[in-house]
Coordinates of C-alpha atoms in Angstrom, one line a residue:
X55 CA -3.6 -21.4 -24.4
X56 CA -0.6 -20.0 -27.1
X57 CA 1.5 -22.8 -28.6
X58 CA 4.3 -22.5 -30.9
X59 CA 4.6 -19.6 -33.6
X60 CA 2.2 -17.8 -31.3
X61 CA -1.0 -19.6 -32.6
X62 CA -3.5 -19.8 -30.0
X63 CA -5.0 -23.2 -28.9
X64 CA -8.5 -23.6 -27.1
X65 CA -8.2 -24.5 -23.3
X66 CA -9.9 -27.7 -22.5
X67 CA -13.1 -27.4 -20.7
X68 CA -16.3 -28.9 -19.7
X69 CA -19.5 -29.3 -21.4
X70 CA -21.8 -26.5 -20.3
X71 CA -25.3 -27.5 -19.5
X72 CA -28.5 -25.5 -18.8
X73 CA -32.2 -26.5 -17.3
X74 CA -34.7 -26.9 -20.2
X75 CA -37.1 -24.6 -18.2
X76 CA -36.2 -21.4 -16.8
X77 CA -38.3 -19.8 -14.7
X78 CA -40.3 -16.5 -15.9
X79 CA -38.7 -13.4 -14.0
X80 CA -41.8 -11.4 -14.9
X81 CA -44.0 -12.3 -12.2
X82 CA -40.9 -11.5 -9.6
X83 CA -39.9 -8.1 -11.1
X84 CA -43.9 -7.4 -11.1
X85 CA -44.1 -8.1 -7.4
X86 CA -40.8 -6.3 -6.8
X87 CA -41.8 -3.3 -8.7
X88 CA -45.2 -3.1 -7.2
X89 CA -43.9 -3.6 -3.2
X90 CA -40.7 -1.4 -3.7
X91 CA -39.0 -4.0 -2.1
X92 CA -37.2 -7.0 -2.8
X93 CA -34.6 -9.3 -1.9
X94 CA -31.3 -10.1 -3.7
X95 CA -28.5 -12.6 -3.4
X96 CA -25.1 -11.4 -5.0
X97 CA -21.6 -13.3 -4.6
X98 CA -23.2 -15.3 -1.4
X99 CA -24.6 -12.4 0.0
X100 CA -28.1 -11.4 0.8
X101 CA -29.7 -7.9 1.5
X102 CA -33.0 -6.1 1.1
X103 CA -33.4 -3.2 -1.2
X104 CA -35.9 -1.0 0.1
X105 CA -37.2 2.0 -1.9
X106 CA -40.7 2.3 -0.1
X107 CA -39.3 5.5 1.5
X108 CA -38.8 7.6 -1.5
X109 CA -41.4 10.5 -1.2
X110 CA -43.9 11.0 -3.9
X111 CA -43.3 10.6 -7.5
X112 CA -44.9 7.2 -7.7
X113 CA -44.7 6.4 -11.3
X114 CA -40.6 7.7 -11.3
X115 CA -40.4 5.5 -8.1
X116 CA -41.3 2.4 -10.1
X117 CA -39.1 3.3 -13.2
X118 CA -36.2 3.2 -10.9
X119 CA -37.0 0.5 -8.8
X120 CA -37.4 -1.8 -12.0
X121 CA -34.1 -0.5 -13.2
X122 CA -32.3 -1.4 -9.6
X123 CA -34.3 -4.8 -9.9
X124 CA -32.8 -5.6 -13.2
X125 CA -29.1 -3.9 -12.2
X126 CA -29.5 -7.0 -9.4
X127 CA -30.0 -10.0 -11.4
X128 CA -27.5 -12.3 -12.4
X129 CA -25.4 -10.9 -15.1
X130 CA -26.2 -7.3 -14.0
X131 CA -24.2 -4.5 -13.4
X132 CA -24.3 -4.8 -9.5
X133 CA -22.7 -7.6 -9.1
X134 CA -22.2 -7.6 -5.3
X135 CA -24.5 -6.7 -2.3
X136 CA -22.4 -3.8 -1.8
X137 CA -22.5 -2.1 -5.1
X138 CA -26.1 -2.8 -5.2
X139 CA -26.5 -0.5 -1.8
X140 CA -24.7 2.2 -3.5
X141 CA -27.1 2.1 -6.5
X142 CA -29.8 2.5 -4.1
X143 CA -28.2 5.2 -2.0
X144 CA -27.7 7.1 -5.8
X145 CA -31.5 7.0 -6.1
X146 CA -32.4 8.3 -2.5
X147 CA -29.7 11.2 -3.3
X148 CA -31.2 11.9 -6.8
X149 CA -35.0 12.2 -4.9
X150 CA -33.2 14.6 -2.5
X151 CA -32.2 16.5 -5.1
X152 CA -35.5 16.7 -6.9
X153 CA -37.0 17.9 -3.5
X154 CA -34.7 20.5 -3.0
X155 CA -34.9 21.7 -6.1
X156 CA -38.6 21.7 -6.1
X157 CA -38.6 19.7 -9.4
X158 CA -42.0 19.1 -11.1
X159 CA -40.9 15.8 -12.3
X160 CA -43.2 12.8 -11.7
X161 CA -42.3 10.4 -14.6
X162 CA -39.5 9.1 -16.3
X163 CA -40.7 10.9 -19.5
X164 CA -40.3 13.8 -17.7
X165 CA -36.7 13.7 -17.5
X166 CA -34.9 16.1 -19.7
X167 CA -31.5 17.1 -20.1
X168 CA -31.7 20.0 -18.0
X169 CA -32.7 17.6 -14.9
X170 CA -29.8 15.6 -15.4
X171 CA -27.1 18.3 -15.5
X172 CA -29.2 20.1 -12.6
X173 CA -28.2 16.9 -10.3
X174 CA -24.2 17.2 -11.2
X175 CA -24.4 21.0 -10.6
X176 CA -26.4 20.3 -7.3
X177 CA -23.8 17.9 -5.8
X178 CA -20.9 20.4 -7.1
X179 CA -22.5 23.1 -5.4
X180 CA -23.0 21.1 -2.2
X181 CA -19.0 20.8 -2.1
X182 CA -19.2 17.2 -2.9
X183 CA -15.8 15.5 -3.9
X184 CA -15.4 15.8 -7.7
X185 CA -14.6 12.1 -7.5
X186 CA -17.7 11.1 -5.2
X187 CA -19.8 13.4 -7.6
X188 CA -18.9 11.5 -10.8
X189 CA -19.5 8.1 -9.0
X190 CA -23.0 9.1 -8.0
X191 CA -24.0 10.6 -11.4
X192 CA -22.3 7.2 -13.0
X193 CA -24.9 5.6 -10.7
X194 CA -27.7 7.3 -11.7
X195 CA -26.8 7.7 -15.4
X196 CA -26.9 3.9 -15.7
X197 CA -29.9 3.3 -13.9
X198 CA -31.5 5.7 -16.2
X199 CA -30.1 3.7 -19.0
X200 CA -31.8 0.6 -17.8
X201 CA -35.0 2.4 -17.1
X202 CA -35.0 3.8 -20.9
X203 CA -34.2 0.3 -22.0
X204 CA -37.0 -1.2 -20.0
X205 CA -39.4 1.6 -21.1
X206 CA -38.4 2.3 -24.4
X207 CA -39.9 5.5 -25.9
X208 CA -40.3 7.1 -22.4
X209 CA -37.3 9.2 -22.5
X210 CA -36.8 12.4 -25.3
X211 CA -34.3 11.7 -27.8
X212 CA -32.2 14.8 -26.2
X213 CA -32.3 12.9 -22.8
X214 CA -31.6 9.6 -24.4
X215 CA -28.2 11.2 -26.0
X216 CA -27.2 12.6 -22.6
X217 CA -27.1 9.2 -21.2
X218 CA -24.2 8.3 -23.6
X219 CA -21.8 10.1 -21.1
X220 CA -21.7 10.7 -17.3
X221 CA -20.5 14.3 -16.7
X222 CA -18.5 17.0 -18.4
X223 CA -17.4 18.1 -15.2
X224 CA -13.8 17.2 -14.5
X225 CA -12.7 15.0 -11.4
X226 CA -9.5 15.3 -9.7
X227 CA -6.5 12.7 -9.5
X228 CA -7.0 10.3 -6.8
X229 CA -4.1 10.5 -4.0
X230 CA -2.2 7.0 -3.9
X231 CA -3.2 5.0 -0.8
X232 CA -0.2 5.4 1.1
X233 CA 1.8 2.7 3.2
X234 CA 2.2 2.9 7.1
X235 CA 5.9 3.7 8.2
X236 CA 7.8 0.9 9.4
X237 CA 7.4 1.9 12.9
X238 CA 3.7 1.8 12.7
X239 CA 3.9 -1.4 10.9
X240 CA 6.1 -3.0 13.7
X241 CA 3.7 -1.7 16.4
X242 CA 0.6 -3.2 14.5
X243 CA 2.4 -6.5 14.1
X244 CA 3.1 -6.5 17.8
X245 CA -0.2 -5.6 18.5
X246 CA -1.7 -8.3 16.2
X247 CA 0.8 -10.9 17.6
X248 CA -0.3 -10.5 21.4
X249 CA -4.2 -10.9 20.2
X250 CA -2.9 -14.1 18.4
X251 CA -1.5 -15.3 21.8
X252 CA -4.4 -14.3 23.8
X253 CA -6.6 -16.2 21.4
X254 CA -4.3 -19.4 21.7
X255 CA -4.5 -19.2 25.7
X256 CA -8.5 -18.6 25.3
X257 CA -9.0 -21.8 23.4
X258 CA -7.1 -24.0 25.6
X259 CA -9.3 -26.4 27.3
X260 CA -10.5 -25.4 30.6
X261 CA -9.5 -27.6 33.6
X262 CA -12.3 -29.5 35.0
X263 CA -13.6 -28.2 38.2
X264 CA -16.3 -29.2 40.5
X265 CA -19.5 -27.2 40.7
X266 CA -19.1 -25.6 44.0
X267 CA -21.4 -22.8 43.6
X268 CA -24.8 -22.0 41.9
X269 CA -22.9 -19.8 39.5
X270 CA -20.5 -22.5 38.6
X271 CA -23.6 -24.6 37.7
X272 CA -25.2 -22.3 35.8
X273 CA -21.8 -21.6 33.8
X274 CA -21.6 -25.0 33.1
X275 CA -25.2 -25.4 31.7
X276 CA -24.9 -22.3 29.6
X277 CA -21.7 -23.9 28.2
X278 CA -23.5 -27.1 27.3
X279 CA -26.1 -25.0 25.5
X280 CA -23.4 -23.4 23.3
X281 CA -21.7 -26.2 22.6
X282 CA -25.3 -27.6 21.6
X283 CA -26.5 -25.0 19.3
X284 CA -23.5 -23.0 18.7
X285 CA -24.5 -20.0 20.7
X286 CA -26.8 -18.7 23.7
X287 CA -29.0 -15.3 23.4
X288 CA -29.3 -13.0 26.2
X289 CA -32.9 -13.9 26.2
X290 CA -32.3 -17.5 27.1
X291 CA -33.5 -18.5 30.6
X292 CA -30.1 -20.3 31.3
X293 CA -28.3 -16.8 30.4
X294 CA -30.7 -14.7 32.4
X295 CA -30.4 -16.8 35.6
X296 CA -26.6 -16.7 35.3
X297 CA -26.4 -13.1 34.7
X298 CA -28.8 -12.7 37.7
X299 CA -26.9 -14.8 40.1
X300 CA -23.2 -12.8 39.0
X301 CA -25.2 -9.8 39.7
X302 CA -26.2 -10.8 42.9
X303 CA -23.0 -12.0 44.1
X304 CA -21.5 -8.5 43.0
X305 CA -19.5 -10.0 39.8
X306 CA -19.5 -7.8 36.9
X307 CA -21.3 -8.9 33.8
X308 CA -19.5 -6.6 31.4
X309 CA -18.8 -8.4 28.3
X310 CA -20.3 -11.7 29.5
X311 CA -21.6 -13.0 26.4
X312 CA -18.6 -12.5 24.4
X313 CA -16.6 -14.1 27.1
X314 CA -18.5 -17.3 27.1
X315 CA -18.6 -17.5 23.1
X316 CA -14.9 -16.4 23.0
X317 CA -14.0 -20.0 24.5
X318 CA -16.0 -21.6 21.6
X319 CA -15.7 -19.4 18.7
X320 CA -13.8 -16.2 17.1
X321 CA -14.9 -12.7 17.8
X322 CA -15.2 -9.6 15.6
X323 CA -12.2 -8.1 17.3
X324 CA -10.1 -11.3 16.9
X325 CA -10.5 -11.3 13.1
X326 CA -9.0 -7.5 13.1
X327 CA -5.8 -9.1 14.7
X328 CA -5.9 -11.9 12.3
X329 CA -6.5 -9.7 9.3
X330 CA -4.0 -7.2 10.1
X331 CA -1.2 -10.1 10.7
X332 CA -2.2 -12.1 7.7
X333 CA -2.1 -8.8 5.2
X334 CA 1.3 -7.5 6.6
X335 CA 3.0 -11.0 6.2
X336 CA 1.7 -12.1 3.2
X337 CA 0.6 -8.8 1.3
X338 CA -2.9 -10.3 0.5
X339 CA -5.9 -8.1 -0.4
X340 CA -8.2 -7.3 2.5
X341 CA -11.1 -8.5 0.6
X342 CA -9.3 -11.7 -0.4
X343 CA -8.7 -12.3 3.4
X344 CA -12.4 -12.3 4.2
X345 CA -13.6 -14.5 1.6
X346 CA -10.9 -17.3 2.5
X347 CA -12.3 -20.9 2.6
X348 CA -11.8 -23.6 5.0
X349 CA -9.7 -25.3 2.3
X350 CA -7.4 -22.6 1.1
X351 CA -4.2 -24.1 1.9
X352 CA -3.0 -26.3 -0.9
X353 CA 0.1 -28.2 -1.4
X354 CA 2.2 -28.2 1.6
X355 CA 6.0 -29.0 1.0
X356 CA 9.5 -28.2 2.4
X357 CA 8.2 -25.7 5.1
X358 CA 5.9 -23.8 2.4
X359 CA 2.3 -23.8 1.6
X360 CA 0.1 -22.3 -1.4
X361 CA -3.1 -20.2 -0.2
X362 CA -5.8 -20.3 -2.7
X363 CA -7.7 -17.3 -2.7
X364 CA -10.2 -15.4 -4.6
X365 CA -9.6 -11.9 -6.1
X366 CA -12.9 -10.6 -7.6
X367 CA -11.3 -7.7 -9.4
X368 CA -9.0 -10.0 -11.6
X369 CA -11.5 -10.6 -14.4
X370 CA -11.4 -14.1 -15.9
X371 CA -8.7 -15.1 -13.5
X372 CA -10.3 -14.8 -9.9
X373 CA -8.9 -17.6 -8.4
X374 CA -5.1 -17.5 -7.7
X375 CA -2.3 -19.2 -5.5
X376 CA 0.1 -17.7 -2.9
X377 CA 3.2 -19.6 -1.5
X378 CA 4.1 -18.8 1.7
X379 CA 6.0 -20.1 4.7
X380 CA 4.2 -23.1 6.7
X381 CA 5.4 -23.6 10.4
X382 CA 4.4 -22.4 13.8
X383 CA 1.8 -19.5 14.4
X384 CA 4.7 -16.9 13.4
X385 CA 4.2 -18.1 9.8
X386 CA 1.2 -17.7 7.5
X387 CA 0.5 -21.0 6.9
X388 CA 0.5 -21.8 10.7
X389 CA -2.0 -18.6 11.6
X390 CA -4.1 -20.2 8.9
X391 CA -4.0 -23.8 10.5
X392 CA -4.7 -21.9 14.0
X393 CA -7.7 -20.1 12.5
X394 CA -9.0 -23.3 10.5
X395 CA -9.0 -25.0 13.8
X396 CA -10.6 -22.1 15.9
X397 CA -13.3 -22.1 13.3
X398 CA -14.1 -25.6 12.8
X399 CA -17.1 -25.5 15.5
X400 CA -18.6 -22.5 14.1
X401 CA -18.6 -23.6 10.7
X402 CA -20.4 -27.3 11.8
X403 CA -22.9 -25.5 13.3
X404 CA -23.6 -23.2 9.9
X405 CA -22.7 -25.9 7.5
X406 CA -20.3 -23.1 5.9
X407 CA -17.2 -23.4 4.0
X408 CA -16.0 -19.9 4.8
X409 CA -13.0 -19.5 7.0
X410 CA -13.7 -16.8 8.9
X411 CA -16.8 -17.8 10.6
X412 CA -17.5 -16.1 14.2
X413 CA -19.6 -15.0 16.6
X414 CA -21.0 -11.3 16.8
X415 CA -24.4 -9.5 18.0
X416 CA -26.0 -12.9 19.4
X417 CA -25.4 -15.0 16.4
X418 CA -23.0 -16.9 14.4
X419 CA -22.2 -15.6 10.9
X420 CA -19.8 -16.2 7.9
X421 CA -20.2 -12.7 6.6
X422 CA -17.4 -10.2 7.7
X423 CA -19.4 -7.1 9.1
X424 CA -18.2 -3.6 9.1
X425 CA -15.5 -3.0 11.2
X426 CA -15.1 0.9 11.6
X427 CA -16.2 0.9 15.5
X428 CA -14.3 -2.7 16.0
X429 CA -11.3 -1.1 14.6
X430 CA -11.4 2.0 16.8
X431 CA -11.7 -0.3 20.1
X432 CA -8.9 -2.5 18.7
X433 CA -6.3 0.7 18.1
X434 CA -7.5 2.1 21.6
X435 CA -6.8 -0.8 23.2
X436 CA -3.2 -1.4 22.0
X437 CA -2.5 2.4 22.6
X438 CA -1.5 2.5 18.8
X439 CA -0.2 5.6 17.3
X440 CA 0.6 7.3 13.8
X441 CA 4.0 9.1 13.3
X442 CA 2.7 12.2 14.5
X443 CA 1.8 10.9 18.1
X444 CA -1.9 10.9 17.4
X445 CA -4.3 7.8 17.7
X446 CA -4.0 5.9 14.7
X447 CA -6.5 5.7 11.8
X448 CA -6.4 2.1 11.2
X449 CA -7.2 1.5 7.3
X450 CA -7.1 -2.5 6.5
X451 CA -6.5 -1.9 2.7
X452 CA -3.4 -0.1 3.5
X453 CA -1.5 -2.9 5.0
X454 CA -1.3 -4.6 1.6
X455 CA 0.8 -1.2 0.6
X456 CA 2.9 -1.4 3.5
X457 CA 3.7 -4.9 3.0
X458 CA 4.5 -4.1 -0.6
X459 CA 6.4 -1.0 0.7
X460 CA 8.7 -3.3 3.3
X461 CA 9.2 -5.8 0.6
X462 CA 10.3 -2.9 -2.1
X463 CA 13.0 -1.8 0.7
X464 CA 14.0 -5.5 1.0
X465 CA 14.7 -6.1 -2.7
X466 CA 16.4 -2.6 -3.1
X467 CA 13.8 -1.3 -5.3
X468 CA 14.3 -4.4 -8.1
X469 CA 11.0 -3.9 -9.6
X470 CA 11.3 -7.6 -11.0
X471 CA 11.7 -9.1 -7.5
X472 CA 8.9 -6.8 -6.4
X473 CA 6.4 -7.3 -8.8
X474 CA 4.8 -10.5 -7.2
X475 CA 0.9 -11.2 -8.7
X476 CA 1.3 -7.9 -10.8
X477 CA 2.9 -6.8 -13.9
X478 CA 6.0 -4.4 -13.5
X479 CA 4.1 -1.7 -15.0
X480 CA 1.1 -1.8 -12.1
X481 CA 3.5 -2.5 -9.3
X482 CA 5.8 0.6 -10.1
X483 CA 2.4 3.0 -10.5
X484 CA 0.5 1.3 -7.7
X485 CA 2.8 0.2 -5.3
X486 CA 6.5 1.7 -5.9
X487 CA 5.1 5.3 -6.7
X488 CA 3.7 6.2 -3.0
X489 CA 4.6 8.9 -0.3
X490 CA 6.1 6.4 2.1
X491 CA 8.9 5.2 -0.6
X492 CA 9.5 9.1 -2.1
X493 CA 12.8 9.4 0.4
X494 CA 14.4 6.4 -1.1
X495 CA 13.5 7.5 -4.4
X496 CA 14.9 11.0 -4.1
X497 CA 17.8 9.4 -2.2
X498 CA 18.5 7.3 -4.9
X499 CA 18.6 10.2 -7.5
X500 CA 20.9 12.1 -5.2
X501 CA 23.3 9.1 -5.1
X502 CA 23.2 8.6 -8.7
X503 CA 23.8 12.6 -9.6
X504 CA 26.7 12.4 -7.2
X505 CA 28.0 9.2 -8.6
X506 CA 27.9 11.0 -12.0
X507 CA 29.4 13.9 -10.9
X508 CA 32.2 12.1 -9.1
X509 CA 32.7 10.2 -12.1
X510 CA 32.9 13.3 -14.5
X511 CA 35.4 14.9 -11.9
X512 CA 37.5 11.9 -11.3
X513 CA 41.2 13.3 -10.8
X514 CA 43.7 12.0 -12.9
X515 CA 46.4 10.6 -10.6
X516 CA 49.7 9.1 -11.8
X517 CA 51.3 7.0 -9.1
X518 CA 55.3 6.6 -9.6
X519 CA 54.6 3.2 -11.7
X520 CA 52.2 4.7 -13.9
X521 CA 54.1 7.8 -14.5
X522 CA 57.2 5.5 -15.5
X523 CA 54.7 3.6 -17.8
X524 CA 53.4 6.6 -19.5
X525 CA 57.0 8.3 -20.0
X526 CA 58.4 4.6 -21.6
X527 CA 54.9 4.5 -23.8
X528 CA 52.9 7.8 -24.1
X529 CA 50.4 5.6 -26.3
X530 CA 49.6 3.6 -23.3
X531 CA 48.0 6.0 -21.6
X532 CA 44.5 5.1 -20.2
X533 CA 41.3 6.1 -22.0
X534 CA 40.3 9.3 -20.3
X535 CA 43.5 10.5 -19.4
X536 CA 44.4 14.2 -20.8
X537 CA 45.6 14.7 -24.1
X538 CA 48.8 16.3 -22.8
X539 CA 50.0 12.8 -21.6
X540 CA 50.3 11.5 -24.9
X541 CA 51.2 14.8 -26.9
X542 CA 53.4 16.9 -24.6
X543 CA 55.0 14.0 -22.2
X544 CA 58.3 15.6 -21.4
X545 CA 56.9 18.3 -20.3
X546 CA 55.0 16.5 -17.3
X547 CA 58.4 15.1 -15.6
X548 CA 60.2 18.4 -16.1
X549 CA 57.5 20.1 -13.9
X550 CA 57.4 22.7 -16.9
X551 CA 53.5 23.0 -16.8
X552 CA 53.2 22.6 -13.2
X553 CA 50.4 24.9 -11.0
X554 CA 50.5 24.8 -7.4
X555 CA 48.7 21.6 -6.6
X556 CA 49.0 19.6 -10.0
X557 CA 50.7 19.2 -13.3
X558 CA 48.7 20.9 -16.1
X559 CA 48.7 19.1 -19.4
X560 CA 46.9 22.1 -20.9
X561 CA 47.4 25.5 -19.1
X562 CA 46.4 27.8 -22.4
X563 CA 43.6 25.1 -23.5
X564 CA 41.6 25.4 -20.0
X565 CA 38.0 24.1 -20.3
X566 CA 37.3 27.2 -18.4
X567 CA 38.8 30.1 -20.9
X568 CA 39.1 30.5 -24.4
X569 CA 41.7 28.5 -26.2
X570 CA 45.2 30.4 -26.1
X571 CA 44.1 32.1 -22.7
X572 CA 45.5 31.4 -19.5
X573 CA 43.8 29.9 -16.9
X574 CA 41.7 31.7 -14.6
X575 CA 40.7 29.1 -12.1
X576 CA 41.9 29.4 -8.5
X577 CA 44.7 27.0 -7.5
X578 CA 42.6 24.4 -5.9
X579 CA 40.2 24.3 -8.9
X580 CA 43.1 22.1 -10.5
X581 CA 42.2 19.1 -8.5
X582 CA 38.6 19.2 -10.4
X583 CA 40.1 20.3 -14.1
X584 CA 40.1 17.5 -16.6
X585 CA 43.9 18.6 -17.6
X586 CA 45.0 18.5 -14.0
X587 CA 47.5 15.6 -13.4
X588 CA 48.3 14.6 -9.8
X589 CA 52.0 13.3 -9.6
X590 CA 53.9 12.3 -6.5
X591 CA 55.9 15.9 -6.6
X592 CA 52.8 17.3 -5.8
X593 CA 52.3 15.2 -2.6
X594 CA 53.8 17.6 -0.4
X595 CA 51.8 20.7 -1.5
X596 CA 48.5 18.9 -1.3
X597 CA 49.3 17.8 2.0
X598 CA 50.4 21.1 3.1
X599 CA 47.1 22.4 1.7
X600 CA 45.1 19.6 3.3
X601 CA 46.6 20.8 6.6
X602 CA 45.5 24.3 5.7
X603 CA 41.9 23.3 5.0
X604 CA 41.7 21.5 8.0
X605 CA 43.0 24.6 10.1
X606 CA 40.0 26.4 8.3
X607 CA 37.5 24.4 10.4
X608 CA 38.5 26.3 13.4
X609 CA 37.6 29.6 11.9
X610 CA 34.8 29.2 10.0
X611 CA 31.3 27.6 11.0
X612 CA 30.8 23.9 9.7
X613 CA 28.1 25.3 7.0
X614 CA 30.7 27.7 5.7
X615 CA 33.2 25.2 5.8
X616 CA 31.5 22.7 3.7
X617 CA 30.7 25.1 1.3
X618 CA 34.0 26.4 0.6
X619 CA 36.6 23.4 1.5
X620 CA 33.9 20.4 1.8
X621 CA 34.2 18.9 -2.0
X622 CA 38.3 19.4 -2.2
X623 CA 38.7 18.0 1.1
X624 CA 36.7 14.9 -0.1
X625 CA 38.9 14.7 -3.3
X626 CA 42.3 15.2 -1.5
X627 CA 41.5 12.6 1.4
X628 CA 39.1 10.2 -0.5
X629 CA 40.0 10.2 -3.9
X630 CA 43.7 11.2 -4.6
X631 CA 45.8 10.4 -1.5
X632 CA 44.5 6.6 -1.0
X633 CA 45.8 5.8 -4.7
X634 CA 49.4 6.4 -3.4
X635 CA 51.2 4.0 -1.3
X636 CA 52.0 4.4 2.2
X637 CA 56.0 4.8 1.3
X638 CA 55.3 7.6 -1.2
X639 CA 53.0 9.4 1.2
X640 CA 55.5 8.8 4.2
X641 CA 58.2 10.3 1.9
X642 CA 55.9 13.2 1.0
X643 CA 55.1 13.9 4.7
X644 CA 58.9 13.8 5.7
X645 CA 59.8 16.3 2.9
X646 CA 57.0 18.6 3.6
X647 CA 58.5 18.5 7.5
X648 CA 61.9 19.1 6.5
X649 CA 61.5 21.5 3.8
X650 CA 58.5 23.5 5.3
X651 CA 59.9 27.1 4.2
X652 CA 60.0 25.8 0.3
X653 CA 56.3 24.3 0.8
X654 CA 54.3 27.3 1.2
X655 CA 50.8 28.2 -0.1
X656 CA 50.0 30.5 -2.8
X657 CA 49.0 34.4 -1.6
X658 CA 45.2 33.5 -2.2
X659 CA 45.2 30.6 0.3
X660 CA 45.6 33.4 3.0
X661 CA 42.8 35.3 1.5
X662 CA 40.6 32.5 1.3

């Protein structure tokens, strides 16, 4: 906390306490190294690290096993089960490299700079993506550092110095994760809402029915077993009897287990719909949604509620809150209340505080399993397609970008309103600078350039009232008006410097020629010249020229007409004529009609 004048004050906290006697990790490490296999628990998840399949090189395998065990301990660099599994995969890849190159390395002491550099070159030669290659090199280099620290003096001095950096081979700038288009976003929302409505119907209590057949009785007994234990396995006698009875009666048993458990618990496919809808509605990260707790809703008031979630990437500030709408199932708060209600039974059986507890693969679990195949099934079931008409590749992390892109369009690109949960710089780089928003940025730039051009070439128009004011007091001319309005006012009403479509405030001081030379621009260029002054005397000529320009549409293609007359047509019809009153325009039309022989076009108009 920072007090007055920027002085930092300590945050209030609690006194920390530690056990007097900590267990010695030595025996556990020795057992893990000897077996080449050990269990880890990181971030609430448990997994088994198995390096027993490493062929040969027993001494080197023990060194890497010790390094992996140390990385997976509390405070180690692994941190999560996923990172630990990535480290184990890097070890297996390093072994494949040693076998493919017939390396004679058998122990940690035999690893030299050439071996480390060779692993980098071997992956590069196999066409591995540069960023993936650097990631694998980073894992192996980190494990070698831990092995070197655990067995000091084994590596040579040159090899130890080589571990100061990961690779000398460059990577490539990563492509920013793009957002889905608005049409895909609408389709995803519709599909997810349809699934939520189906889940609501599925969880409604069934009407009590009499057990008229043996199948009915077996179903009731199986549901009673699910209510008692939480699930029923396919090897259970009740399930087998029900399966056989339905099969004998000619009833399909496809998806029987999911159908029965789906009336009591969420299924893996249900999580996809919930994750899609929550991420598109709130913009929460998928990893944060997966780890929501059953008590995540806080401080409900006035139709809003706060979602408490954990963002592990935000070091030292992992726990955050997001205020969202609360009400029916169409709001994020209402959707989470339904999820809390639907998972209550499963959480009671597992004694878990995780919100998304569900049935999958014959058991209840509160760990969100990989969803690759389930995502494909969900997309195929709803017939979702991308912008090219191909089956949609559903990438859940892109949903947050999609929400941010929609909010960006809604706020008109105002970064201060767009930056929710991030600094303006992070939002601009990671969520604003994406391909999906590029058309908006290009259109904005084009519009700004057009505004600048129109502002720079704004015609000088003198209505009768303005012309009278300038004649009475030349110094009252508005800023930006041509200097001729102040220095040569009598020449303007007399028409001494008139050209075809305007009065000229400096025919011999043209911006398109040297001083003292006559203006070389064609007659309609006066409308875009800074010296041009439009008065009521020129309205008949302007209207005659406008009629000529419109008539040219009949003899020119649309592209040619726009290239030749598009801008001058816009200037006359949109920028000049609207500044005059309707009586002035009517008088000019009448004059042009009555004196058509005098309102002629210059010779070059006929040659245009």
